[in-house]
């Protein structure tokens, strides 16, 4: 499985000519994740949220 993963996904990351999306494409997704309120008991216990 490791050989398949490396061949199918990892090796492409070293090809400078491989067609990829610019980092700007992912910025809105990351901002949405960090803007949301944490959920779950462990988040409120370990990292209290102050409203």
mmCIF file of N, CA, C and O in Angstrom:
data_model
loop_
_atom_site.group_PDB
_atom_site.id
_atom_site.type_symbol
_atom_site.label_atom_id
_atom_site.label_comp_id
_atom_site.label_asym_id
_atom_site.label_seq_id
_atom_site.Cartn_x
_atom_site.Cartn_y
_atom_site.Cartn_z
ATOM 1 N N UNK A 1 0.825 -1.182 0.000
ATOM 2 C CA UNK A 1 0.000 0.000 0.000
ATOM 3 C C UNK A 1 0.877 1.256 0.000
ATOM 4 O O UNK A 1 0.526 2.252 -0.629
ATOM 5 N N UNK A 2 1.978 1.213 0.702
ATOM 6 C CA UNK A 2 2.873 2.365 0.753
ATOM 7 C C UNK A 2 3.478 2.656 -0.609
ATOM 8 O O UNK A 2 3.546 3.815 -1.040
ATOM 9 N N UNK A 3 3.897 1.601 -1.300
ATOM 10 C CA UNK A 3 4.471 1.779 -2.635
ATOM 11 C C UNK A 3 3.427 2.384 -3.568
ATOM 12 O O UNK A 3 3.728 3.317 -4.329
ATOM 13 N N UNK A 4 2.192 1.887 -3.498
ATOM 14 C CA UNK A 4 1.124 2.432 -4.342
ATOM 15 C C UNK A 4 0.885 3.904 -4.020
ATOM 16 O O UNK A 4 0.769 4.739 -4.923
ATOM 17 N N UNK A 5 0.798 4.244 -2.740
ATOM 18 C CA UNK A 5 0.553 5.637 -2.349
ATOM 19 C C UNK A 5 1.670 6.541 -2.878
ATOM 20 O O UNK A 5 1.405 7.595 -3.463
ATOM 21 N N UNK A 6 2.902 6.143 -2.665
ATOM 22 C CA UNK A 6 4.028 6.963 -3.108
ATOM 23 C C UNK A 6 4.023 7.144 -4.620
ATOM 24 O O UNK A 6 4.259 8.244 -5.120
ATOM 25 N N UNK A 7 3.738 6.063 -5.337
ATOM 26 C CA UNK A 7 3.714 6.134 -6.790
ATOM 27 C C UNK A 7 2.557 6.991 -7.291
ATOM 28 O O UNK A 7 2.709 7.787 -8.215
ATOM 29 N N UNK A 8 1.388 6.852 -6.670
ATOM 30 C CA UNK A 8 0.192 7.544 -7.148
ATOM 31 C C UNK A 8 0.111 9.001 -6.697
ATOM 32 O O UNK A 8 -0.453 9.832 -7.410
ATOM 33 N N UNK A 9 0.647 9.326 -5.527
ATOM 34 C CA UNK A 9 0.439 10.665 -4.974
ATOM 35 C C UNK A 9 1.734 11.387 -4.612
ATOM 36 O O UNK A 9 1.932 12.546 -4.970
ATOM 37 N N UNK A 10 2.589 10.754 -3.868
ATOM 38 C CA UNK A 10 3.743 11.451 -3.303
ATOM 39 C C UNK A 10 4.745 11.889 -4.361
ATOM 40 O O UNK A 10 5.238 13.011 -4.318
ATOM 41 N N UNK A 11 5.075 11.033 -5.307
ATOM 42 C CA UNK A 11 6.090 11.378 -6.296
ATOM 43 C C UNK A 11 5.678 12.571 -7.146
ATOM 44 O O UNK A 11 6.523 13.356 -7.560
ATOM 45 N N UNK A 12 4.394 12.744 -7.363
ATOM 46 C CA UNK A 12 3.927 13.876 -8.160
ATOM 47 C C UNK A 12 4.227 15.203 -7.465
ATOM 48 O O UNK A 12 4.375 16.230 -8.116
ATOM 49 N N UNK A 13 4.313 15.169 -6.151
ATOM 50 C CA UNK A 13 4.567 16.417 -5.423
ATOM 51 C C UNK A 13 5.979 16.950 -5.666
ATOM 52 O O UNK A 13 6.250 18.108 -5.379
ATOM 53 N N UNK A 14 6.855 16.139 -6.199
ATOM 54 C CA UNK A 14 8.221 16.574 -6.485
ATOM 55 C C UNK A 14 8.403 17.051 -7.921
ATOM 56 O O UNK A 14 9.465 17.517 -8.281
ATOM 57 N N UNK A 15 7.365 16.949 -8.729
ATOM 58 C CA UNK A 15 7.439 17.348 -10.133
ATOM 59 C C UNK A 15 7.055 18.827 -10.256
ATOM 60 O O UNK A 15 5.898 19.190 -10.071
ATOM 61 N N UNK A 16 8.011 19.705 -10.564
ATOM 62 C CA UNK A 16 7.689 21.133 -10.635
ATOM 63 C C UNK A 16 6.727 21.491 -11.766
ATOM 64 O O UNK A 16 6.091 22.540 -11.735
ATOM 65 N N UNK A 17 6.574 20.601 -12.742
ATOM 66 C CA UNK A 17 5.657 20.866 -13.852
ATOM 67 C C UNK A 17 4.274 20.266 -13.647
ATOM 68 O O UNK A 17 3.410 20.389 -14.514
ATOM 69 N N UNK A 18 4.058 19.607 -12.503
ATOM 70 C CA UNK A 18 2.755 18.996 -12.237
ATOM 71 C C UNK A 18 1.714 20.091 -12.038
ATOM 72 O O UNK A 18 1.961 21.090 -11.351
ATOM 73 N N UNK A 19 0.556 19.926 -12.638
ATOM 74 C CA UNK A 19 -0.507 20.924 -12.582
ATOM 75 C C UNK A 19 -1.151 20.930 -11.185
ATOM 76 O O UNK A 19 -1.766 19.946 -10.777
ATOM 77 N N UNK A 20 -0.965 22.024 -10.463
ATOM 78 C CA UNK A 20 -1.532 22.148 -9.123
ATOM 79 C C UNK A 20 -2.281 23.466 -8.993
ATOM 80 O O UNK A 20 -2.075 24.395 -9.777
ATOM 81 N N UNK A 21 -3.127 23.532 -7.993
ATOM 82 C CA UNK A 21 -3.850 24.771 -7.705
ATOM 83 C C UNK A 21 -2.962 25.703 -6.892
ATOM 84 O O UNK A 21 -2.160 25.254 -6.069
ATOM 85 N N UNK A 22 -3.128 26.983 -7.096
ATOM 86 C CA UNK A 22 -2.369 27.968 -6.328
ATOM 87 C C UNK A 22 -2.846 27.966 -4.880
ATOM 88 O O UNK A 22 -3.990 27.603 -4.580
ATOM 89 N N UNK A 23 -1.991 28.386 -3.974
ATOM 90 C CA UNK A 23 -2.331 28.423 -2.552
ATOM 91 C C UNK A 23 -3.547 29.315 -2.304
ATOM 92 O O UNK A 23 -4.339 29.069 -1.391
ATOM 93 N N UNK A 24 -3.728 30.342 -3.114
ATOM 94 C CA UNK A 24 -4.883 31.239 -2.967
ATOM 95 C C UNK A 24 -6.210 30.499 -3.086
ATOM 96 O O UNK A 24 -7.215 30.931 -2.532
ATOM 97 N N UNK A 25 -6.212 29.409 -3.790
ATOM 98 C CA UNK A 25 -7.423 28.600 -3.934
ATOM 99 C C UNK A 25 -7.874 28.032 -2.586
ATOM 100 O O UNK A 25 -9.076 27.869 -2.340
ATOM 101 N N UNK A 26 -6.936 27.740 -1.706
ATOM 102 C CA UNK A 26 -7.242 27.076 -0.438
ATOM 103 C C UNK A 26 -7.447 28.040 0.731
ATOM 104 O O UNK A 26 -7.945 27.638 1.781
ATOM 105 N N UNK A 27 -7.078 29.294 0.564
ATOM 106 C CA UNK A 27 -7.189 30.270 1.651
ATOM 107 C C UNK A 27 -8.610 30.375 2.198
ATOM 108 O O UNK A 27 -8.805 30.325 3.423
ATOM 109 N N UNK A 28 -9.658 30.497 1.384
ATOM 110 C CA UNK A 28 -11.018 30.583 1.943
ATOM 111 C C UNK A 28 -11.403 29.352 2.766
ATOM 112 O O UNK A 28 -12.082 29.473 3.792
ATOM 113 N N UNK A 29 -10.948 28.180 2.359
ATOM 114 C CA UNK A 29 -11.263 26.957 3.110
ATOM 115 C C UNK A 29 -10.608 26.991 4.488
ATOM 116 O O UNK A 29 -11.238 26.661 5.494
ATOM 117 N N UNK A 30 -9.356 27.385 4.525
ATOM 118 C CA UNK A 30 -8.635 27.449 5.793
ATOM 119 C C UNK A 30 -9.259 28.514 6.700
ATOM 120 O O UNK A 30 -9.440 28.292 7.900
ATOM 121 N N UNK A 31 -9.623 29.645 6.137
ATOM 122 C CA UNK A 31 -10.247 30.706 6.934
ATOM 123 C C UNK A 31 -11.571 30.244 7.525
ATOM 124 O O UNK A 31 -11.893 30.575 8.668
ATOM 125 N N UNK A 32 -12.362 29.483 6.753
ATOM 126 C CA UNK A 32 -13.632 28.964 7.288
ATOM 127 C C UNK A 32 -13.399 28.026 8.460
ATOM 128 O O UNK A 32 -14.124 28.067 9.455
ATOM 129 N N UNK A 33 -12.395 27.195 8.369
ATOM 130 C CA UNK A 33 -12.094 26.257 9.457
ATOM 131 C C UNK A 33 -11.711 27.014 10.725
ATOM 132 O O UNK A 33 -12.202 26.724 11.810
ATOM 133 N N UNK A 34 -10.830 27.997 10.601
ATOM 134 C CA UNK A 34 -10.372 28.721 11.780
ATOM 135 C C UNK A 34 -11.401 29.706 12.320
ATOM 136 O O UNK A 34 -11.307 30.131 13.474
ATOM 137 N N UNK A 35 -12.388 30.082 11.515
ATOM 138 C CA UNK A 35 -13.410 31.031 11.964
ATOM 139 C C UNK A 35 -14.521 30.351 12.759
ATOM 140 O O UNK A 35 -15.228 31.015 13.512
ATOM 141 N N UNK A 36 -14.685 29.053 12.603
ATOM 142 C CA UNK A 36 -15.789 28.374 13.278
ATOM 143 C C UNK A 36 -15.489 28.163 14.764
ATOM 144 O O UNK A 36 -14.326 28.130 15.188
ATOM 145 N N UNK A 37 -16.546 28.015 15.509
ATOM 146 C CA UNK A 37 -16.410 27.784 16.939
ATOM 147 C C UNK A 37 -16.004 26.324 17.160
ATOM 148 O O UNK A 37 -16.567 25.417 16.562
ATOM 149 N N UNK A 38 -15.025 26.094 18.035
ATOM 150 C CA UNK A 38 -14.618 24.706 18.313
ATOM 151 C C UNK A 38 -15.784 23.888 18.873
ATOM 152 O O UNK A 38 -16.669 24.435 19.525
ATOM 153 N N UNK A 39 -15.777 22.592 18.624
ATOM 154 C CA UNK A 39 -16.858 21.732 19.095
ATOM 155 C C UNK A 39 -16.268 20.547 19.842
ATOM 156 O O UNK A 39 -15.108 20.229 19.709
ATOM 157 N N UNK A 40 -17.100 19.925 20.628
ATOM 158 C CA UNK A 40 -16.698 18.728 21.356
ATOM 159 C C UNK A 40 -16.272 19.057 22.773
ATOM 160 O O UNK A 40 -15.767 20.130 23.074
ATOM 161 N N UNK A 41 -16.482 18.102 23.677
ATOM 162 C CA UNK A 41 -16.159 18.294 25.090
ATOM 163 C C UNK A 41 -14.679 18.600 25.291
ATOM 164 O O UNK A 41 -14.309 19.458 26.090
ATOM 165 N N UNK A 42 -13.825 17.893 24.558
ATOM 166 C CA UNK A 42 -12.387 18.090 24.757
ATOM 167 C C UNK A 42 -11.953 19.508 24.404
ATOM 168 O O UNK A 42 -11.048 20.051 25.010
ATOM 169 N N UNK A 43 -12.614 20.133 23.422
ATOM 170 C CA UNK A 43 -12.205 21.492 23.063
ATOM 171 C C UNK A 43 -12.648 22.493 24.119
ATOM 172 O O UNK A 43 -11.913 23.421 24.427
ATOM 173 N N UNK A 44 -13.834 22.304 24.661
ATOM 174 C CA UNK A 44 -14.285 23.250 25.684
ATOM 175 C C UNK A 44 -13.562 23.012 27.004
ATOM 176 O O UNK A 44 -13.351 23.949 27.767
ATOM 177 N N UNK A 45 -13.158 21.792 27.261
ATOM 178 C CA UNK A 45 -12.434 21.485 28.495
ATOM 179 C C UNK A 45 -10.984 21.945 28.408
ATOM 180 O O UNK A 45 -10.457 22.590 29.304
ATOM 181 N N UNK A 46 -10.320 21.612 27.295
ATOM 182 C CA UNK A 46 -8.897 21.882 27.165
ATOM 183 C C UNK A 46 -8.588 23.298 26.670
ATOM 184 O O UNK A 46 -7.539 23.839 26.959
ATOM 185 N N UNK A 47 -9.492 23.871 25.888
ATOM 186 C CA UNK A 47 -9.310 25.217 25.349
ATOM 187 C C UNK A 47 -10.609 25.992 25.505
ATOM 188 O O UNK A 47 -11.380 26.118 24.551
ATOM 189 N N UNK A 48 -10.871 26.529 26.682
ATOM 190 C CA UNK A 48 -12.145 27.241 26.912
ATOM 191 C C UNK A 48 -12.321 28.403 25.915
ATOM 192 O O UNK A 48 -11.369 29.120 25.619
ATOM 193 N N UNK A 49 -13.542 28.523 25.407
ATOM 194 C CA UNK A 49 -13.864 29.584 24.466
ATOM 195 C C UNK A 49 -14.525 30.732 25.222
ATOM 196 O O UNK A 49 -15.467 30.516 25.971
ATOM 197 N N UNK A 50 -14.011 31.928 25.012
ATOM 198 C CA UNK A 50 -14.603 33.101 25.632
ATOM 199 C C UNK A 50 -15.388 33.844 24.584
ATOM 200 O O UNK A 50 -14.825 34.300 23.583
ATOM 201 N N UNK A 51 -16.694 33.958 24.770
ATOM 202 C CA UNK A 51 -17.540 34.672 23.798
ATOM 203 C C UNK A 51 -17.546 36.160 24.064
ATOM 204 O O UNK A 51 -17.375 36.656 25.098
#
